[in-house]
Every structure is written in C-alpha cells, then in structure tokens.
Amino acid sequence: MSNPPAVLKPTDSVSIAIQAMVREHLSALPVVDVDGRYIGMLPRSRLIALAMPRVLSRDTDQQPLARLLQVGFIRDSLADLQERMAAAADDPVSRHLDQEVPVLSPDTPLMNAMLFLYRQRTVLPVVENGKLLGIVSVWDVLARVGRVK
Amino acid sequence: MHAAASGVLLGLNPLWLATVVMIVTYGVIISERLNRSIIALLGAMLMIMFGLLTQEEAVAGVDFNTIGLLVGMMVIVSITRKSGVFEYLAIWSAKLVKANPAGILAMLAVVTAVVSALLDNVTTVLLVVPVTLVITEALKVSPYPFLFSQILASNIGGTATLIGDPPNILIGGQVGLSFNDFLIHLSPVIVVILIVHVISIHLIWGRSMASTAELRARVMAFEESEAITDSRLLKLASLVLALVIVAFVMARPLGLESGTIGMAGAALLLMLDNLGKSAEHQSASVVKVYNEIEWITIFFFVGLFIVIAGVEHAGLLRLLADKLLAATGGDFNVTGFSILWTSAVLSAIVDNIPFVATMIPLIKSLGPAFGGADALTPLWWCLSLGACLGGNGTLIGASANLTVAGIAERNGIPFRFMEYTRIAFPLMLIHLAICNLYVWWRYF
C-alpha cells in the first residue's frame, strides 16, 4: 500500500481531475470528503468516456451495447472531442465516479488484490471503517514482486 | 390414450388437472416472478409427471418447424451482424436524406421495418438503436421520437413475413402456411400501415424537428464503409441469407419445411465461416455463435408446447373452441374480428407467445364448423395481425419495446410506461382499424 499522489474532493471539477491525472500520469484518483471518508474512484476510462458519443461510454460487460457497433464510421475531429469534454469540464467529479471499482480492506487476501490488478484495474483503494487508508497500484505491486530496487 | 386416462395422478380428472397446471403456469408467466423459460419447463414437466402426457406425447407436441426456424435464424443473424452490414444500412439511409432530422426519422423507421421483416425484432432494434443514438447526438435532437418510432416500426415490419416475428413463426410452423402465404396476405396491409406510421410520426414530431447545417455536416461526414468490418463475411452472409429467402419462396415446389430451411442455412453459414480455420479457432468461433442463441426463448417455446399439448390432450381446447363458437354464434366474420381485436388488446398487456400458442390449436379445432382447414386461412391472418401489432400498444407489449426502453434509460433518456402508451395505444388502434378494413374487404 502507498499514499495516493493526489486525492479529489467530491466537489472538484472534472477539469481539475484531468489536470491532476495528466500532470502525475495517474490512471485513477480516489475521491474523499472533508472527513477523509472514501466516496469512490474516478478512473481514466470515465474521463475518456466524456469525450465520446454517449452510447459508446455506456458500454458494460452486462450490456455490451457498443460492442455491437463499429465506431470507425464516426468522423469526429479533435475539436469535436474537445467540445464534448468542455461541456462536462465544470461537472463535479462525484457525478462521474465508477461504482464498480473493487475496494480493498487491510485484511483482503493478497491473491484477491492480484486478481483485480490482472483484470485491468491499475489502482485499488484500501478502505477501513469508511476511511481511505491508501492505495495499491500496479506499479507498487510489480516493484515488490519483481524486486525492482 | 388409455395411459393418459388411467395414469393420471391420484385418479384426478385429467381435464381439471391439466387446466390447473396451465393456469398456474400462465399466471406465473404473467406475474414475471420467475423467468419465463423456467416456469414453462416446470409446467411442462408437471404435465408429464402427473401422467397427463407420456414423454413421447410431450416430445411430439414440440413443433420442430418453430424451434428449427428460430435457432437457425438466430445462428444466421449472430454471424451476419458481425459484418456490420446493418450499421452500414442505417448510416447510408441517414445520409440519403442529407442528414435532415425529419428525413432520418422516416428513413430509420423504414429501415427498421424492412430489417425486422427478415430478422427478429429484438435483434433489429439492438442493431439500429445504437447507431440512432450516435446520429441524434451529433444532430443535437431528442432521440425519443426516433426510438419510439423504431419500436413501432420493428413490430410492424416483423408482421409482414413468416420469419419476422415469433407469432408468425408459430403460426407458420404449426399451421403449415408458407413464407409466400405470409408475404401475399400480410405484406400489402403492412406496407399501408408502415406508411401511416411514418406519416403519423412526422406529424407528431418530425415536422417540428430542426438542426443546423453545421451539425448535419457532421453526420454527412460519417463514413458508412468503415462500419463494414469483414467484407468476406459480409459476402458469405449475404449469399446464405439470399439462398434462405429463395428456399422459403420455393419451399412448396422444393418440398422443404421452414425448420429445415432455417437449420440448413445455419449449417451452411457456419461451415463457410469456419472453413480453413484451425480446430481450436473453429471451436472458439462456434461456441461464441451458439452462446448467442437466445436459449430463454427456445426453452420457453419447448415448455409452452408441452403445456399446450397437455391441455389439448385432456380435451380443454375442444371445450374452449365450442364456447368460442357459441359466443360468436358460429358466424365466421364475427369470429375473425373477435380474434383480431382480442389478440391485439391481450398482446398489448401480456406476452403474445403463450396466447398465440394456445389459440393455434383452438382455431384449428374450429375447422369442421367452418368447412375445413383451408377455410380457416383468414382467421390465421387475424391472429397474426392482432398479436403482432397489438404488441405496440404498451411498453410491455413486446420484447423489442422493453429492449429499447432499457437502452434508452441507460443512456439517460427517460422512457416511461404512460408517456409511451398515451401515444402508442391510439396509434395501435388506428393500425388495427386498417387491418379490420383489410380483412373485411379481402376475405369476408
């Protein structure tokens, strides 16, 4: 476990989140209220989704809607993506949290955390009694497992 | 026969026991407390365990034409849609009308209806709705009118052919009506209803729709050829689909039944799609296709066929047919109109499949009273038109309706029962009135 490099407040805007994520090269940010209580995670995928047509970003494993759709026909330019992102820039991050991010506790078995990381999660929150204790990231784990000094 | 009479549980009256099993089964199906495929299978197994049917009689009650056609078409569709041809069609049609919103509203209704005549309705809306949402977002117009119109169009289009909608597959399979029969008798009135539908939607929503030239240019920039992912597969699938349609049209002279044609088409397309692939690759691709078969529907049909065989065997359906004849005074026209309107109203409220599956043997047993099986033909069209079009009446009337509403809700577009019904039910009544005029003019 490590300390998160950055933490968001629920009222922070999407544009603040993007800046933090780009600056620190992060793939997900934990959101925590003023008392340090864990609210949720904002992964990069939710931010990328804000620049795409809505129907594509609503794709889930249970309802693989957009997977039916080949999206190459959409000829949106960078300006179009910027316009979509700008429309959501002032939204509070609390509106775009990913509720499906698994939450670890201090006594979660190591193998469970490994399985989540294997399944394409890169940052997992560690929460005890509602408070965010820290994060487990794929880089922490690879460094320890691979004995990277 | 004596096995059914003597083997019945505790010597109970088979007529009553079978009726109770059917009513409980249908009651649970309507209440939606248990997945419909589970309750239909349970009801079916009770019919056998209570001694109302032997296993052989139960299996004989499962109509292979229906099951074979459903499974065959599901396999063909699940392979074909990977090619992206349906997305291509939707984008192409939108560009054809210069991305004018009112034009797209009409074009997508027509595309939905035509595709739906050849494919299952739910599959059709699953293919057309995502493209629609991309287009309406680009044009910054409300997607609701488009989705509303596509629900109705999919049920309307599906009514036109033998393979378009499950009630027609059931009627065609069990009564022995051909693809051509459906085309000749139903498509003329369906074309009229589709035109009326497009005009109504235009008057309600289309004429007040607007978008800027700039936004329309965005849709015009869509490159439909990019939607085609696999042009080899597209050619193979089009070839097989064309062969299947030809086989349906020539079914009588070829002496082929619809179940055989569907299954043969599936086998042929599976073979062409897998030819030249390695063994592991083949099994992976075949498993994927088989997984996409809607097993809920298939098991539901199997169970339902057995439940109905049970009540038919016990004599309930003959009894009901006598009551129906008495109620209509044995008048053919009154019987036809009653079937049309009753099927429509019931199908708007409950699942039309159990209703149609029960009505088929019931109507068949009216044959002697009306001068033989051939004389009944107009009644089958009344049943099909009522059951298929009635599904448009409410949001729960057909599975395509619920599918679209589900996608819409997930995309933040409210799709409320009453708001839908308020406009759809009157439109459905207009469509039914057209059908009523049509059958009266053509058959009575």
XYZ file of C-alpha atoms in Angstrom, chain A:
149
model
C 0.000 0.000 0.000
C 1.132 3.553 -0.628
C -0.147 7.069 -0.144
C -2.148 8.339 -3.113
C -0.191 11.001 -5.040
C -3.378 13.081 -5.308
C -6.861 12.945 -3.792
C -10.001 14.660 -5.097
C -12.879 16.247 -3.208
C -16.387 15.319 -4.460
C -16.956 18.945 -5.425
C -13.768 19.219 -7.505
C -14.473 19.774 -11.193
C -13.723 17.361 -13.989
C -11.113 19.771 -15.367
C -9.212 19.730 -12.040
C -9.246 15.927 -12.170
C -7.913 15.887 -15.736
C -5.089 18.258 -14.817
C -4.084 16.144 -11.808
C -4.224 12.946 -13.809
C -2.173 14.272 -16.717
C 0.380 16.006 -14.500
C 1.048 12.958 -12.319
C 0.490 10.322 -15.048
C -2.160 8.602 -12.910
C -4.741 6.121 -14.103
C -7.312 6.654 -11.333
C -7.892 9.069 -8.484
C -9.622 8.385 -5.160
C -12.350 10.823 -4.087
C -12.585 11.581 -0.392
C -14.799 14.009 1.566
C -13.593 16.589 4.119
C -13.578 13.988 6.918
C -11.372 11.606 4.949
C -14.266 9.263 4.162
C -13.917 7.299 0.912
C -16.529 8.323 -1.699
C -15.353 6.472 -4.827
C -12.783 6.227 -7.593
C -12.508 8.298 -10.763
C -10.685 6.116 -13.310
C -9.261 7.486 -16.561
C -11.843 5.465 -18.514
C -14.654 7.668 -17.126
C -12.812 10.762 -18.340
C -12.118 9.309 -21.785
C -15.839 8.415 -21.961
C -16.772 12.090 -21.545
C -15.193 12.865 -24.921
C -17.028 10.062 -26.757
C -20.605 9.746 -28.036
C -22.717 8.884 -25.029
C -23.876 5.482 -26.247
C -20.275 4.246 -26.511
C -19.441 5.204 -22.942
C -22.456 3.332 -21.556
C -20.990 0.003 -22.597
C -20.727 -2.554 -19.769
C -19.973 -6.259 -19.568
C -23.600 -6.985 -18.710
C -24.955 -4.861 -21.544
C -22.363 -4.940 -24.326
C -24.241 -2.432 -26.414
C -21.465 -0.516 -28.074
C -19.609 -3.702 -28.854
C -22.294 -4.296 -31.457
C -21.305 -1.044 -33.039
C -18.234 -0.489 -35.197
C -17.321 3.067 -34.411
C -14.852 3.810 -37.204
C -17.620 5.445 -39.239
C -17.821 8.367 -36.805
C -15.531 11.035 -38.207
C -15.248 13.267 -35.141
C -12.252 15.590 -35.122
C -10.124 16.638 -32.160
C -12.251 19.791 -31.973
C -15.405 17.672 -31.589
C -13.852 15.687 -28.746
C -12.674 18.894 -27.087
C -16.157 20.341 -27.390
C -17.686 17.288 -25.677
C -15.089 17.346 -22.930
C -15.565 21.091 -22.410
C -19.290 20.553 -21.909
C -18.503 18.325 -18.904
C -15.485 20.263 -17.599
C -17.385 22.019 -14.800
C -19.247 18.901 -13.604
C -18.330 17.845 -10.063
C -16.297 14.617 -10.167
C -18.870 12.985 -7.868
C -21.160 12.718 -10.925
C -18.722 10.538 -12.862
C -17.396 8.062 -10.302
C -17.056 4.412 -11.231
C -19.075 2.467 -8.683
C -17.691 -0.853 -9.869
C -14.096 -0.334 -8.704
C -13.367 -3.053 -6.127
C -12.494 -1.755 -2.664
C -9.784 -3.482 -0.570
C -9.601 -3.630 3.190
C -6.359 -4.088 5.180
C -7.100 -7.813 5.562
C -8.069 -8.521 1.926
C -6.048 -11.583 0.795
C -3.117 -10.719 -1.459
C -4.399 -13.000 -4.229
C -7.699 -11.087 -4.417
C -5.813 -7.844 -4.999
C -3.645 -9.609 -7.609
C -6.768 -10.818 -9.444
C -8.241 -7.281 -9.639
C -4.938 -5.930 -10.985
C -4.821 -8.775 -13.505
C -8.319 -7.746 -14.628
C -7.110 -4.372 -15.869
C -7.535 -2.332 -12.693
C -4.416 -0.292 -12.042
C -5.210 1.469 -8.773
C -7.251 -0.025 -5.924
C -8.394 1.925 -2.844
C -7.779 0.477 0.634
C -10.600 1.454 2.987
C -11.192 0.726 6.675
C -14.297 1.882 8.582
C -15.187 4.130 5.663
C -11.836 5.981 5.742
C -9.350 5.857 2.862
C -6.084 4.375 4.202
C -4.145 4.419 0.929
C -3.953 2.782 -2.489
C -2.486 -0.374 -4.000
C -1.218 0.334 -7.502
C 0.012 -1.993 -10.200
C 3.404 -0.237 -10.015
C 3.763 -0.865 -6.246
C 2.941 -4.498 -6.750
C 5.195 -5.045 -9.771
C 8.065 -3.324 -7.990
C 7.724 -5.609 -4.962
C 7.035 -8.818 -6.870
C 9.743 -8.156 -9.459
C 12.225 -6.996 -6.806
C 12.777 -3.707 -8.582
C 15.021 -1.545 -6.454
